[in-house]
Tab-separated table of C-alpha atoms in Angstrom:
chain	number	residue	atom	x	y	z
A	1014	UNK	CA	-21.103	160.733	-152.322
A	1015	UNK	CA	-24.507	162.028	-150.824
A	1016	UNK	CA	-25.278	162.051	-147.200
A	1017	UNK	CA	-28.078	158.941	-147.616
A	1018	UNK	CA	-26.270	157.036	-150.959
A	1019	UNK	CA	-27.188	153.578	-150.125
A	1020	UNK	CA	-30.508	154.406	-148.680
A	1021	UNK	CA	-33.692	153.189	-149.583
A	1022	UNK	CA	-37.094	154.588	-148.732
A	1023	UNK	CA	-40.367	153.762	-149.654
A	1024	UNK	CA	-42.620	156.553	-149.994
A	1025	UNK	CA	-46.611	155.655	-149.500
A	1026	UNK	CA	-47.352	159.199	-148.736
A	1027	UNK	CA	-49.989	161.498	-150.431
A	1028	UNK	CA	-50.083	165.159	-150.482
A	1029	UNK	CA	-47.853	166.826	-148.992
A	1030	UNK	CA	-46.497	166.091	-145.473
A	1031	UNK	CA	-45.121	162.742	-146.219
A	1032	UNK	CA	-44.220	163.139	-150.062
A	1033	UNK	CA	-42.155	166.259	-149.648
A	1034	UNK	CA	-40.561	164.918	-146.537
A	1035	UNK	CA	-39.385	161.663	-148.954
A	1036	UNK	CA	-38.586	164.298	-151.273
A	1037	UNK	CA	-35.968	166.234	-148.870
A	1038	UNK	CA	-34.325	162.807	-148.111
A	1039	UNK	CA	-34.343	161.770	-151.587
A	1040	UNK	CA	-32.644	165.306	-152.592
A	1041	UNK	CA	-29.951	164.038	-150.017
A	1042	UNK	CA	-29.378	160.643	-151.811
A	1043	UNK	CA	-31.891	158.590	-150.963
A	1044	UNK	CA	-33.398	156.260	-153.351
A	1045	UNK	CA	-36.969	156.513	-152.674
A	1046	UNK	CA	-39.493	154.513	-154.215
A	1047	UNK	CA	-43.326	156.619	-154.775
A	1048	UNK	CA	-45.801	153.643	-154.240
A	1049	UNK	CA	-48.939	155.489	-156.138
A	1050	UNK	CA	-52.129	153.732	-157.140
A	1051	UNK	CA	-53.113	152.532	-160.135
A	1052	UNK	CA	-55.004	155.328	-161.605
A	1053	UNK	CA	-53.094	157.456	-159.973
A	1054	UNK	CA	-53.438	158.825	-156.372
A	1055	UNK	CA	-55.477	162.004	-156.081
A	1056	UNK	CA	-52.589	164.531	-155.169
A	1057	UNK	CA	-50.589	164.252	-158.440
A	1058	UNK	CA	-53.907	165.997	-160.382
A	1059	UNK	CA	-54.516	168.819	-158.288
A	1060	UNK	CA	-53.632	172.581	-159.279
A	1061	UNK	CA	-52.728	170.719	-163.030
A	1062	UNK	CA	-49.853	172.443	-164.636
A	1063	UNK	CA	-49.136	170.596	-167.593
A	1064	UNK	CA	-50.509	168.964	-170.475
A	1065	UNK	CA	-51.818	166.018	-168.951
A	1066	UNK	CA	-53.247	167.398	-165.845
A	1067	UNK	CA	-50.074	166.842	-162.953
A	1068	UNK	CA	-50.328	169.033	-160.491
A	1069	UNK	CA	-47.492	171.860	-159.554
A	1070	UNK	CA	-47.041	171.256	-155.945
A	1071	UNK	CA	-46.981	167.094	-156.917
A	1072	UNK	CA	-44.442	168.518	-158.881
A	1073	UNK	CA	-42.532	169.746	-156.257
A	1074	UNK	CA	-43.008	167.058	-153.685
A	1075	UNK	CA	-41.800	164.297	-155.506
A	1076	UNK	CA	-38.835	165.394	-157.321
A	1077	UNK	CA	-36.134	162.885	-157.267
A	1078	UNK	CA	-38.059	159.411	-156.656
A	1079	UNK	CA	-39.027	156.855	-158.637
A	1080	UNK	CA	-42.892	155.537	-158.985
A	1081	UNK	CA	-44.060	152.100	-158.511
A	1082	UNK	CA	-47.824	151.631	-158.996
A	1083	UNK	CA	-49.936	149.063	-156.945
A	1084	UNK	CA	-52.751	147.965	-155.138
A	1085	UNK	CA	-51.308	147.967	-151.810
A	1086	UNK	CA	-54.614	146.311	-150.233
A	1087	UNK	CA	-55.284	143.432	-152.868
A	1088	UNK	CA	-53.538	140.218	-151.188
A	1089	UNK	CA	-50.460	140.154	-154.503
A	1090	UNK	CA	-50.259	143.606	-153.897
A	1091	UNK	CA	-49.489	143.119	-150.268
A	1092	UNK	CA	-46.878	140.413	-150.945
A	1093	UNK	CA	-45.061	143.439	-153.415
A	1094	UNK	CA	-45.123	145.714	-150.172
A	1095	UNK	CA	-43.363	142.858	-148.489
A	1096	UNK	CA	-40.572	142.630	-150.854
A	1097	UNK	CA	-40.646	145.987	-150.845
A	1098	UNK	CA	-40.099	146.412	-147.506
A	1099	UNK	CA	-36.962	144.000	-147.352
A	1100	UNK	CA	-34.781	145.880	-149.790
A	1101	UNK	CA	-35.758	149.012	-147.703
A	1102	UNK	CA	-34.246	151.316	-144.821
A	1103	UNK	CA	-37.355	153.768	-144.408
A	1104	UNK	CA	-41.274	153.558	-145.062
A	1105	UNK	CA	-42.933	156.971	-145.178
A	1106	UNK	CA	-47.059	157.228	-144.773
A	1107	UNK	CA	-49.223	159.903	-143.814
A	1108	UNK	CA	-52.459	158.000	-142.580
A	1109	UNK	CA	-54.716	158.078	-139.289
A	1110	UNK	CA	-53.106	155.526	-136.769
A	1111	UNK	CA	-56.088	152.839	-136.970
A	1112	UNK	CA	-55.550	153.221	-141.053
A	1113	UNK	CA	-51.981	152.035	-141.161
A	1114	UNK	CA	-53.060	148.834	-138.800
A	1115	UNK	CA	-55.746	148.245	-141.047
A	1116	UNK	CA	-53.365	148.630	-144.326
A	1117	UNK	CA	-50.802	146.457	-142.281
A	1118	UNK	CA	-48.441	149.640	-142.557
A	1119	UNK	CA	-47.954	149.995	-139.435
A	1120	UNK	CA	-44.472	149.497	-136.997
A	1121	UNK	CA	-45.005	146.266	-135.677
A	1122	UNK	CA	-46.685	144.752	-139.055
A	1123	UNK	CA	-43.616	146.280	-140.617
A	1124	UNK	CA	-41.048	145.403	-138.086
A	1125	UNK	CA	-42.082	141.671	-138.345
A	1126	UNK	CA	-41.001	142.072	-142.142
A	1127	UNK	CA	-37.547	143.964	-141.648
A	1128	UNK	CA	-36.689	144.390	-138.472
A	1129	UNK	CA	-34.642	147.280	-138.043
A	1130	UNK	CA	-37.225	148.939	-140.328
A	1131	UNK	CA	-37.686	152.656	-139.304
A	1132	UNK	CA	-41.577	154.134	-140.247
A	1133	UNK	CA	-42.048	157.773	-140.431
A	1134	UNK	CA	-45.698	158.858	-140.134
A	1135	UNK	CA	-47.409	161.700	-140.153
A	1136	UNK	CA	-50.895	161.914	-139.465
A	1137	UNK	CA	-53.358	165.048	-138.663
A	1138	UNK	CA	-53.836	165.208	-134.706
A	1139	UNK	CA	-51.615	162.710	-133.293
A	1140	UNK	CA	-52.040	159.509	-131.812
A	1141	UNK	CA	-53.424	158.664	-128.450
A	1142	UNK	CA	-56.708	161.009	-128.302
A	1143	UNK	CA	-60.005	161.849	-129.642
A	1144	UNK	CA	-59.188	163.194	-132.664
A	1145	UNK	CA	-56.382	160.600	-133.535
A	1146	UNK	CA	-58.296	158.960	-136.262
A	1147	UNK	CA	-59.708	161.638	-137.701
A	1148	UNK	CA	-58.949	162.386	-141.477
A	1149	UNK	CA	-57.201	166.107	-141.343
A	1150	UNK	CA	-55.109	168.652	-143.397
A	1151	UNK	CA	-53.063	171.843	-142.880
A	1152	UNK	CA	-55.909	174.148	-142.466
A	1153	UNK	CA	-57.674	172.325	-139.828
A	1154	UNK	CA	-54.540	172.157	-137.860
A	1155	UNK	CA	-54.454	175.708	-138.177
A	1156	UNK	CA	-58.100	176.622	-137.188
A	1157	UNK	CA	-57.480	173.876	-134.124
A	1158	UNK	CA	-54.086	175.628	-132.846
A	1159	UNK	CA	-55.323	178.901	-132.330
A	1160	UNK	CA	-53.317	180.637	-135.573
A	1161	UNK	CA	-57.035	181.388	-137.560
A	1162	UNK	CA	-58.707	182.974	-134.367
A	1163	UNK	CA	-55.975	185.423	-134.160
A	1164	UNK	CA	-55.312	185.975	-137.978
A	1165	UNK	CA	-57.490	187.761	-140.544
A	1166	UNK	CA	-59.979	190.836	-140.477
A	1167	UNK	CA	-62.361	190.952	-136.787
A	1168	UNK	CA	-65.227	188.775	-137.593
A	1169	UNK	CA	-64.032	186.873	-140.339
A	1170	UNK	CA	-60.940	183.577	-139.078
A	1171	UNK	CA	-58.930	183.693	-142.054
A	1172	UNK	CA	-56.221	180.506	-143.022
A	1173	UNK	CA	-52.673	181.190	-144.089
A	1174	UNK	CA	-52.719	180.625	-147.656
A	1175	UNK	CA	-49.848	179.003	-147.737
A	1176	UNK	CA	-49.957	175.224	-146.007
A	1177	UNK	CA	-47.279	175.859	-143.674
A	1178	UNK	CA	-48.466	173.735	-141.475
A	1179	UNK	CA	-47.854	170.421	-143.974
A	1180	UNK	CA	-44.623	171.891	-145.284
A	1181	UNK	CA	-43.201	172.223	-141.663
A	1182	UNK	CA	-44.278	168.801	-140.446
A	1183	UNK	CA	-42.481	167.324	-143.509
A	1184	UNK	CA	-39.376	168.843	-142.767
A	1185	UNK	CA	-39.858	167.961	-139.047
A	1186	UNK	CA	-39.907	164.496	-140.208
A	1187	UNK	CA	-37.223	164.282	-142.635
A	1188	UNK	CA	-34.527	165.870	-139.323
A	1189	UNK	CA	-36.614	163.212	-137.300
A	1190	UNK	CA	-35.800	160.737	-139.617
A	1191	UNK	CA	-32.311	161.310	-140.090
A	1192	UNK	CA	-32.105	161.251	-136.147
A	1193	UNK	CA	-33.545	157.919	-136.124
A	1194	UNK	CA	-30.911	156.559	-138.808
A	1195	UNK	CA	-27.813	157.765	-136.990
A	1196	UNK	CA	-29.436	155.779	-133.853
A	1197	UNK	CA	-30.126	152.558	-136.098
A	1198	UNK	CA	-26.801	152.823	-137.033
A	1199	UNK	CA	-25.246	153.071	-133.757
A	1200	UNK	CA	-28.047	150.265	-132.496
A	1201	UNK	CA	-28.778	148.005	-135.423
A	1202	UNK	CA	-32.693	149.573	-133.600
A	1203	UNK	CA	-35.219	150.489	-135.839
A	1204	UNK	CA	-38.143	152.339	-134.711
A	1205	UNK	CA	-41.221	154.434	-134.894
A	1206	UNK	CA	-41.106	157.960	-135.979
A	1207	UNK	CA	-44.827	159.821	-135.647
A	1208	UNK	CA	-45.414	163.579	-137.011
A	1209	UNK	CA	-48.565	165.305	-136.641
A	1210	UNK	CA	-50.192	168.279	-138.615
A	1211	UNK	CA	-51.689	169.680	-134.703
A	1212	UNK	CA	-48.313	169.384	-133.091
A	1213	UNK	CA	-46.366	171.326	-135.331
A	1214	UNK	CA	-48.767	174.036	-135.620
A	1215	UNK	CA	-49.603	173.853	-131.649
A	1216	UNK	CA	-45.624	174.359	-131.208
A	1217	UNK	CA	-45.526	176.858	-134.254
A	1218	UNK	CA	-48.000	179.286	-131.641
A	1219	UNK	CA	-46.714	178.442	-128.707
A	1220	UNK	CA	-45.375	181.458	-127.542
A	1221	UNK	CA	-48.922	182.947	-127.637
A	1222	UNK	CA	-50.472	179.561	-125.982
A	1223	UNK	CA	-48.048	179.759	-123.092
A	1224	UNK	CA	-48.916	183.575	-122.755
A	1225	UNK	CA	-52.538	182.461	-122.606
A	1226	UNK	CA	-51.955	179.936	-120.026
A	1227	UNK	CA	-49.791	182.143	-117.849
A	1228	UNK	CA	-51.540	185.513	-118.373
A	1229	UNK	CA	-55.392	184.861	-119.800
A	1230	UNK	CA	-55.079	187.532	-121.935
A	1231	UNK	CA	-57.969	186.069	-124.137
A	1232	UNK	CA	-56.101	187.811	-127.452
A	1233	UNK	CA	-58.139	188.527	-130.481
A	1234	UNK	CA	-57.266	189.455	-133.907
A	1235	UNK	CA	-55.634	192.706	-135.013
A	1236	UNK	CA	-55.653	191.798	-138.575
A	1237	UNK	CA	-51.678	192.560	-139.937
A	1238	UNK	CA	-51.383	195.207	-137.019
A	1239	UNK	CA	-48.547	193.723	-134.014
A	1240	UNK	CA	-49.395	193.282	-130.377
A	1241	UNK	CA	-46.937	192.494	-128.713
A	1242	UNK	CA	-44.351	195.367	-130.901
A	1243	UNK	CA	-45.297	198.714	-132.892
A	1244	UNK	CA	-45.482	200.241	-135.509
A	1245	UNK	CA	-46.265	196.480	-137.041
A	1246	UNK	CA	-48.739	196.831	-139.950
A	1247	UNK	CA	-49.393	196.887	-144.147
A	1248	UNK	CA	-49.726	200.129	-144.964
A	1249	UNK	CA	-50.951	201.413	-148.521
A	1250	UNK	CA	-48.526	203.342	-150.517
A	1251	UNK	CA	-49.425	205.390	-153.349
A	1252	UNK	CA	-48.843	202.327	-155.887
A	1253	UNK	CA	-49.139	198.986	-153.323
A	1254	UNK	CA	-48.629	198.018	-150.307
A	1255	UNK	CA	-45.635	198.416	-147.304
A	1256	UNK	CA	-45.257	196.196	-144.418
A	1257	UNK	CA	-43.349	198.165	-141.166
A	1258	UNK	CA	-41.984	195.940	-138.590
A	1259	UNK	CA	-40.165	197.653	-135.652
A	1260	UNK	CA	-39.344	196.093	-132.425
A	1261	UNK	CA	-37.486	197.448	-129.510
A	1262	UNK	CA	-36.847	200.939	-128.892
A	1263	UNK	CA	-33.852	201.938	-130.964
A	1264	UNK	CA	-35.782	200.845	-134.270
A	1265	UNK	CA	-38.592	202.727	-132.652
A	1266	UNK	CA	-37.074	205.794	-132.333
A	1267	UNK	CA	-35.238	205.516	-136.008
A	1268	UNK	CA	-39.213	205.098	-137.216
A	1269	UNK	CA	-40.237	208.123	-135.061
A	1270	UNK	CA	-37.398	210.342	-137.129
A	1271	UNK	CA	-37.845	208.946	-140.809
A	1272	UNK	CA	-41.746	209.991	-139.743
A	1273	UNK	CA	-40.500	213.226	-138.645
A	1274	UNK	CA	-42.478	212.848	-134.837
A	1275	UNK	CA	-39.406	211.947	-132.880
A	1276	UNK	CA	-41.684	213.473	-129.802
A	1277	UNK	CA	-43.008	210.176	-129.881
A	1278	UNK	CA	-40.359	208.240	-128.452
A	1279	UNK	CA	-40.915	209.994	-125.352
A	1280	UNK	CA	-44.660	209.396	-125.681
A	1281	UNK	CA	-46.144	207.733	-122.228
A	1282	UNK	CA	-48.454	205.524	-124.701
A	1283	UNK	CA	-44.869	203.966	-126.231
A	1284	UNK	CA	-42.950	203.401	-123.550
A	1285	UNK	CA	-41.822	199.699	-124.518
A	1286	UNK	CA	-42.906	196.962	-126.896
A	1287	UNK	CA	-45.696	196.053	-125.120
A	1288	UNK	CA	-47.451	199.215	-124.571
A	1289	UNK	CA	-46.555	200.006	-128.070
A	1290	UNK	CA	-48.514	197.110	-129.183
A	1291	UNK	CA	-51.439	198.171	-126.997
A	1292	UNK	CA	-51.346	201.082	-128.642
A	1293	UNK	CA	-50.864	199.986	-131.745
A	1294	UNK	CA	-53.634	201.297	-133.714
A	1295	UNK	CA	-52.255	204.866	-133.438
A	1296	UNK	CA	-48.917	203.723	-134.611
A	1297	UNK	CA	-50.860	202.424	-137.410
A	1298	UNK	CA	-52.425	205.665	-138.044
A	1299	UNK	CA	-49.075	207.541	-138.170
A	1300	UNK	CA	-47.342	205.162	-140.553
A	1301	UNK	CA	-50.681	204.835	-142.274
A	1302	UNK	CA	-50.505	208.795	-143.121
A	1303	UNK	CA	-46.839	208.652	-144.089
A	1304	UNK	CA	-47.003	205.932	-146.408
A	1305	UNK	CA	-50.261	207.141	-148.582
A	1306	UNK	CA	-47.927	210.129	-149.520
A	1307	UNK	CA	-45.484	208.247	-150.934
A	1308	UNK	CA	-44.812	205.980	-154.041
A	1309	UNK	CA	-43.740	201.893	-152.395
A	1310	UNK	CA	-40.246	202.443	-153.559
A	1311	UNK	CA	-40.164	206.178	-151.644
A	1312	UNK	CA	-40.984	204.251	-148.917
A	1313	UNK	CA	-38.906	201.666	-148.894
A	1314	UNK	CA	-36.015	203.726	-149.538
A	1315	UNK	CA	-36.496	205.833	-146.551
A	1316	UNK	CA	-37.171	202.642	-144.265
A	1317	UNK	CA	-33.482	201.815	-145.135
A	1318	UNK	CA	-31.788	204.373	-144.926
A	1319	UNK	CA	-33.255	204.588	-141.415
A	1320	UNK	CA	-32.616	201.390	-140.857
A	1321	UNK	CA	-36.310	200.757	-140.164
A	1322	UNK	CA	-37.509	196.824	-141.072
A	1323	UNK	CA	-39.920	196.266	-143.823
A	1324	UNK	CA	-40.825	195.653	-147.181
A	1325	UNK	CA	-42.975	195.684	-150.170
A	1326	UNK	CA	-46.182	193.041	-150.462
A	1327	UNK	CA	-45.731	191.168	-153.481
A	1328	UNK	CA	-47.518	188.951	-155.657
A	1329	UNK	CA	-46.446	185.856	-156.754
A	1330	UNK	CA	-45.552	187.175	-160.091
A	1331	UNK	CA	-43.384	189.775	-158.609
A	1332	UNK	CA	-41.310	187.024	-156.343
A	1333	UNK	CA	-40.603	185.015	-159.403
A	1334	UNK	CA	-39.250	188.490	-161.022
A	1335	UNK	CA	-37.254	189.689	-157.851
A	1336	UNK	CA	-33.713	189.317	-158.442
A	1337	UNK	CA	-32.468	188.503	-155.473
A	1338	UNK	CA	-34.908	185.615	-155.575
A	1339	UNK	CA	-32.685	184.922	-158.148
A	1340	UNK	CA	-29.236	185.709	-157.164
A	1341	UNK	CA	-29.752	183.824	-153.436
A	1342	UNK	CA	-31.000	180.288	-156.182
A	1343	UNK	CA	-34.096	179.587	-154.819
A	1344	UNK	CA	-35.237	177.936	-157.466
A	1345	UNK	CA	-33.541	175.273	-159.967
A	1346	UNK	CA	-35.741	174.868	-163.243
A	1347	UNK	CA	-36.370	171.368	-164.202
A	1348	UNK	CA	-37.978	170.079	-167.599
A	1349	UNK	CA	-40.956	167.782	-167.081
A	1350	UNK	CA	-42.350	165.626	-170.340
A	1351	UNK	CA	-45.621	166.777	-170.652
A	1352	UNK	CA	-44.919	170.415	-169.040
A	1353	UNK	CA	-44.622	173.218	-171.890
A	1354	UNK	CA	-41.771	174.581	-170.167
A	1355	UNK	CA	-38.815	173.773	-167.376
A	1356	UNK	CA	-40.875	173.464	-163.721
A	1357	UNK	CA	-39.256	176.368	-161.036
A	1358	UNK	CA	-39.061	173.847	-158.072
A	1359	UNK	CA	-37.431	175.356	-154.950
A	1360	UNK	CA	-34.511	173.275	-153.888
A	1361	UNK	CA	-33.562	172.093	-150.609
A	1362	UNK	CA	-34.344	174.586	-148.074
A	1363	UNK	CA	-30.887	174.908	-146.626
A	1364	UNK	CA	-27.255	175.476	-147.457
A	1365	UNK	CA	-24.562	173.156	-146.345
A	1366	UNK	CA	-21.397	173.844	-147.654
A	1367	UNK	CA	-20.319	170.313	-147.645
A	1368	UNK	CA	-22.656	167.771	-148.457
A	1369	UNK	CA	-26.037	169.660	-149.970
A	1370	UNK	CA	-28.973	168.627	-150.825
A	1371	UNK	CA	-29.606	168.644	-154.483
A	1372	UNK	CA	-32.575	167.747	-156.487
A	1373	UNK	CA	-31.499	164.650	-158.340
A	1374	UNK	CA	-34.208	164.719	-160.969
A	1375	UNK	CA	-37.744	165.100	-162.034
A	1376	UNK	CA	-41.655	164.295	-160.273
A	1377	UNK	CA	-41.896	160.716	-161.955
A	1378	UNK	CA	-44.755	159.802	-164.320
A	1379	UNK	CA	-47.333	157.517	-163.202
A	1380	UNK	CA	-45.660	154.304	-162.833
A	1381	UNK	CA	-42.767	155.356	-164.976
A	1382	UNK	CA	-40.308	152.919	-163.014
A	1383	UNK	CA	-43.172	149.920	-162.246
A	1384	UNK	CA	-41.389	147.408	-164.093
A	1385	UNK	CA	-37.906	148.360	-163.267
A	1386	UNK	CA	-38.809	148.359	-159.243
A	1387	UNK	CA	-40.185	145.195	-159.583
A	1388	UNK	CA	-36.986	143.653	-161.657
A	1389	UNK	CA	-34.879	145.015	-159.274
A	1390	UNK	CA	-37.468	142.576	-156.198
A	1391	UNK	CA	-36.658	139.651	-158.712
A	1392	UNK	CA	-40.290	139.590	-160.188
A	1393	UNK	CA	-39.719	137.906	-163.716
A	1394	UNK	CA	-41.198	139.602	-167.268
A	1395	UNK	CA	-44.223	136.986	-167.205
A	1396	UNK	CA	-44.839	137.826	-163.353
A	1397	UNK	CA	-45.024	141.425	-164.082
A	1398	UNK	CA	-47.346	140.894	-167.296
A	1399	UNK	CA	-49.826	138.587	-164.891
A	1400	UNK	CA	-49.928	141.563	-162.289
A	1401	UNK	CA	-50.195	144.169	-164.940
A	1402	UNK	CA	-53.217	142.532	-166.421
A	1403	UNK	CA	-54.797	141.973	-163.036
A	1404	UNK	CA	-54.719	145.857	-162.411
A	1405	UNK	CA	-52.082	145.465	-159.309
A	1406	UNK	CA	-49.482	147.228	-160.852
């Protein structure tokens, strides 16, 4: 029996932050319900990996869930939501604050249909300021937290590729919403569960906003090279590329040795971590020099039997082909109908040894489970053929 068996969530998310946080809960039992529109909302067609267009990361955001489509504004589409809503425990959304009120989506609207109803939202900046309403996504939340000042070559902000930012706040949401379910059930008390894009990211670089605050410091970018630890840097090898990461002195002076320059441990420029990383520029150099001589797996090779951190840059290509990406089960390949073969989607982020998450099947074709959603809210064959034909559903 899975942790959430008996659960019910509906899922009116889009992109990322609120599908994938659905998706966690659904991979731990929940039965959650995508509510897409019509034609399809525009996060299942972008990055299209199959044969008719579905996108990979759609893909891996809604694995597990079932798809209901319908006009959610059109009055009969409203009165679905409200049935909806009835047989539920959980309504996910990821819209601006004034958005959900309009959409009647939002707590109180909701609570006056179910009232122990528990919403998890996630919007962009938070509620309660001047950006509140604004429409957002993970790399504005990055360039507002400080991360895209402080990352990428001097002169030119560069974004993490990856959205971390969205993937983060989903998870944050999923453990909020499991919090909020062990207090309903100790209650019988729904209640309001709010994510934001800018507070995760803000709390993701906090450690250099407090510094900032306390010290004015007024850091700028130093590209991959550390500042606060050294020798932190990519280096190029004779065939790629090697990151070094060494912090605290005993992994220093290991580094100084495998280098052959253990006179720098005693160097007044390295003294700690902190001068290190002021002086990080010559560390560079010296690994710099070390590394060009040698092939990536020379140098990787030497960094462990030193016992000095790092690793090789790879591509994407070469994580899929590590195998200890394979041994450790990252991924769990799942067949798809119009994909030409099985999807790699990366399964629940975490091990628990006694009630795991697991991904319980497929993304869900457009409104592959319309009519059996709707059965299941007592809506009749000739009730679903009246909606169908006025484009609610």
């Amino acid at each position: 029996m899975a942790v959430l068996d008996g659960i019910r969530v509906v899922d009116l998310g889009r992109f990322i932050a609120g599908p994938y946080c659905a998706a966690l809960l659904a991979d731990l039992g929940a039965d959650v319900i995508r509510v897409e529109r019509v034609g399809g909302g525009e996060d299942r067609w972008v990055a299209p990996v199959t044969e008719d267009g579905v996108g990979a990361t759609f893909l891996q955001c809604n694995r597990g869930k079932r798809c209901l489509t319908l006009d959610v504004v059109a009055p009969r589409g409203r009165a679905v939501v409200e049935r909806l809503v009835r047989t539920a425990d959980v309504v996910v959304a990821n819209l601006p604050p004034k958005t959900l009120t309009t959409m009647g989506l939002d707590h109180a609207s909701l609570k006056a249909i179910k009232p122990d109803i528990i919403l998890t939202t996630v919007n962009a900046f938070g509620s309660g300021g001047d950006w509140s309403n604004k429409v957002g996504f993970d790399g504005l939340a990055q360039a507002a937290s400080g991360n895209m000042h402080l990352t990428g070559p001097e002169g030119s902000p560069s974004r993490a590729w990856v959205p971390y930012v969205d993937f983060s706040t989903a998870a944050l949401a999923a453990l909020s919403t499991l919090a909020a379910l062990m207090h309903r059930e100790r209650t019988g008390e729904g209640q309001l569960v709010e994510a934001a894009l800018l507070r995760t990211a803000l709390t993701w670089n906090s450690g250099t906003l407090i510094e900032e605050a306390m010290l004015g410091l007024d850091r700028v970018t130093s590209h991959n090279r550390g500042q606060t630890a050294g020798p932190v840097d990519v280096h190029r090898s004779r065939d790629g590329w090697v990151m070094c990461f060494v912090v605290g002195r005993s992994q220093f002076a290991r580094w100084a040795t495998m280098i052959g320059r253990p006179d720098l441990v005693d160097d007044d420029r390295f003294t700690d971590d902190l001068a290190r990383g002021e002086n990080g520029a010559a560390l560079s150099a010296y690994m710099g020099a070390w590394c060009a001589d040698r092939t990536t797996e020379q140098c990787l090779s030497e960094m462990e039997r030193h016992k000095v951190p790092g690793g090789p840059v790879l591509s994407p290509r070469q994580v899929l082909d590590l195998p200890h990406v394979d041994q450790i089960g990252v991924f769990e390949p799942v067949e798809y109908p119009t994909a030409a073969t099985p999807v790699p989607l990366a399964r629940f982020p975490t091990v628990l040894s006694a009630s795991p998450g697991v991904i319980r099947g497929r993304a869900p074709q457009l409104g592959e489970h319309t009519d059996e959603v709707l059965a299941e809210l007592g809506y009749g064959v000739d009730e679903v053929s009246a909606l169908r034909e006025a484009r609610i559903v």
